[in-house]
Coordinates of C-alpha atoms in Angstrom, one line a residue:
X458 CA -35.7 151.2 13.0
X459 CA -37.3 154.3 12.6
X460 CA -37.6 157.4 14.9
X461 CA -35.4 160.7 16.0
X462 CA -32.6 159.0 16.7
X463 CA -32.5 156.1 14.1
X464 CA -29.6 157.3 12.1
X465 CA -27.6 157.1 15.4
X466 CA -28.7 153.7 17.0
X467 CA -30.4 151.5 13.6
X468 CA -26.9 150.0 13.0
X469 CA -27.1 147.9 16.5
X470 CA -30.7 147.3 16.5
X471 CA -30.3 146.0 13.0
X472 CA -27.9 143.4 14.6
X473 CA -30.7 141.7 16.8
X474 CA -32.4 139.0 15.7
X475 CA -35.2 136.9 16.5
X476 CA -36.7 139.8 18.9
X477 CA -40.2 139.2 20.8
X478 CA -40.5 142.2 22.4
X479 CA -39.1 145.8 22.4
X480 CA -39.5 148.7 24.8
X481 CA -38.3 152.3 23.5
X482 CA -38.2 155.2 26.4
X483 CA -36.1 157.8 27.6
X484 CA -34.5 159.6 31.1
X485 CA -33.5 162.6 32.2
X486 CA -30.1 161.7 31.7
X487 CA -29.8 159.5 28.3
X488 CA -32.3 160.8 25.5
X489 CA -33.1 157.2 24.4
X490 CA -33.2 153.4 25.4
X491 CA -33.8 150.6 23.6
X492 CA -34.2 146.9 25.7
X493 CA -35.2 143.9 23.7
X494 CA -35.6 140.1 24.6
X495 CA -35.3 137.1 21.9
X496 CA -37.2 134.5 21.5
X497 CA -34.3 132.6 22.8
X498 CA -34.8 134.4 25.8
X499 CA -31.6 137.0 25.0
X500 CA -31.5 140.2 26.6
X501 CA -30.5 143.5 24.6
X502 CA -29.6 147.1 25.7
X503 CA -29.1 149.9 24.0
X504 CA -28.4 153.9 25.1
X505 CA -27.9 156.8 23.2
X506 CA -27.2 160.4 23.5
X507 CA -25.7 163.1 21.7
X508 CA -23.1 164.3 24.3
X509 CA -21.4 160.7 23.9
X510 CA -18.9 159.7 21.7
X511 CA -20.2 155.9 21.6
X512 CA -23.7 153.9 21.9
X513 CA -23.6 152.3 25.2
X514 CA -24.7 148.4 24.1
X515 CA -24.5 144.8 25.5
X516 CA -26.3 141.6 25.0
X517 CA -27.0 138.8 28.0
X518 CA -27.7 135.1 27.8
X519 CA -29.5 134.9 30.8
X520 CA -29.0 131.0 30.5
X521 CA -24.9 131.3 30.5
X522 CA -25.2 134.4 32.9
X523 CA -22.9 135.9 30.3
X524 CA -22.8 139.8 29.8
X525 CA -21.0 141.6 27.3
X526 CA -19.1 144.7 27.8
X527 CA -18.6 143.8 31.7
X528 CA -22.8 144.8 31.5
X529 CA -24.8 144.6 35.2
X530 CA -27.6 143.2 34.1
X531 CA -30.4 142.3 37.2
X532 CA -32.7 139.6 37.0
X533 CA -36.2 139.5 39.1
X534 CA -37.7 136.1 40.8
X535 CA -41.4 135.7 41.2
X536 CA -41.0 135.0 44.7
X537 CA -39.1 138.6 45.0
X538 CA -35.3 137.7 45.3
X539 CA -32.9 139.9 42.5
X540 CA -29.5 138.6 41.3
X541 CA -27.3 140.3 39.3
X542 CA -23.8 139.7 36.6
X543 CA -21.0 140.1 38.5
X544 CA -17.5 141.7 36.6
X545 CA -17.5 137.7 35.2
X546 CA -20.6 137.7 33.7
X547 CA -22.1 135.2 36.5
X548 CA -25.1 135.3 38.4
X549 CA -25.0 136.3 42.0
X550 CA -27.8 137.2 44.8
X551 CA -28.2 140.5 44.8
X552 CA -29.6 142.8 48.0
X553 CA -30.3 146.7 47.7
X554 CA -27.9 148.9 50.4

C-alpha cells in the first residue's frame, strides 16, 4: 500500500489476501476508505482518520452472512431488493425508512 495515509492503514490492507478488486475514496467526514472483494467473493472495509484513536475495519463472507466487528454490511439484488447483517451477522431483507 502506498499513498498519504499508508503508514496509518498498510498494516490491515497487508492482511487481505487473494484481492480482485479495490476501490480507494474519501468523504467529508472520514479522510480515507478502502473496500475490497476476494476472489473468494470476501468483502473488506477499511476507514481512517486522524481524529480517531483506531482504524474502523471488518471483513464479510457474504456466503456465511457473517460480519466482523458487529459490521452492517448491505447487499444489492439485480432485481432491486437490499438485505442487510443484522447484530448476528445474518442476512435480512432490508427496506429504506
Amino acid at each position: 500500500m502506498t499513498g498519504q495515509y499508508a503508514e496509518f492503514m498498510a498494516d490491515e490492507v497487508e492482511n487481505w489476501t487473494n484481492i480482485a478488486a479495490i476501490k480507494v475514496g474519501s468523504t467529508s467526514k472520514i479522510q480515507a476508505i478502502v473496500n475490497a472483494v476476494g476472489t473468494d467473493g470476501k468483502l473488506y472495509h477499511l476507514e481512517y482518520d486522524s481524529r480517531w484513536t483506531e482504524l474502523t475495519a471488518g471483513v464479510l463472507d457474504p456466503a456465511a452472512g457473517a460480519a466482523e466487528n458487529s459490521a452492517r454490511w448491505y447487499r444489492y439484488a439485480p432485481d432491486g431488493t437490499v438485505s442487510r447483517t443484522n447484530d448476528t451477522g445474518d442476512w435480512e431483507p432490508y427496506v429504506a425508512n
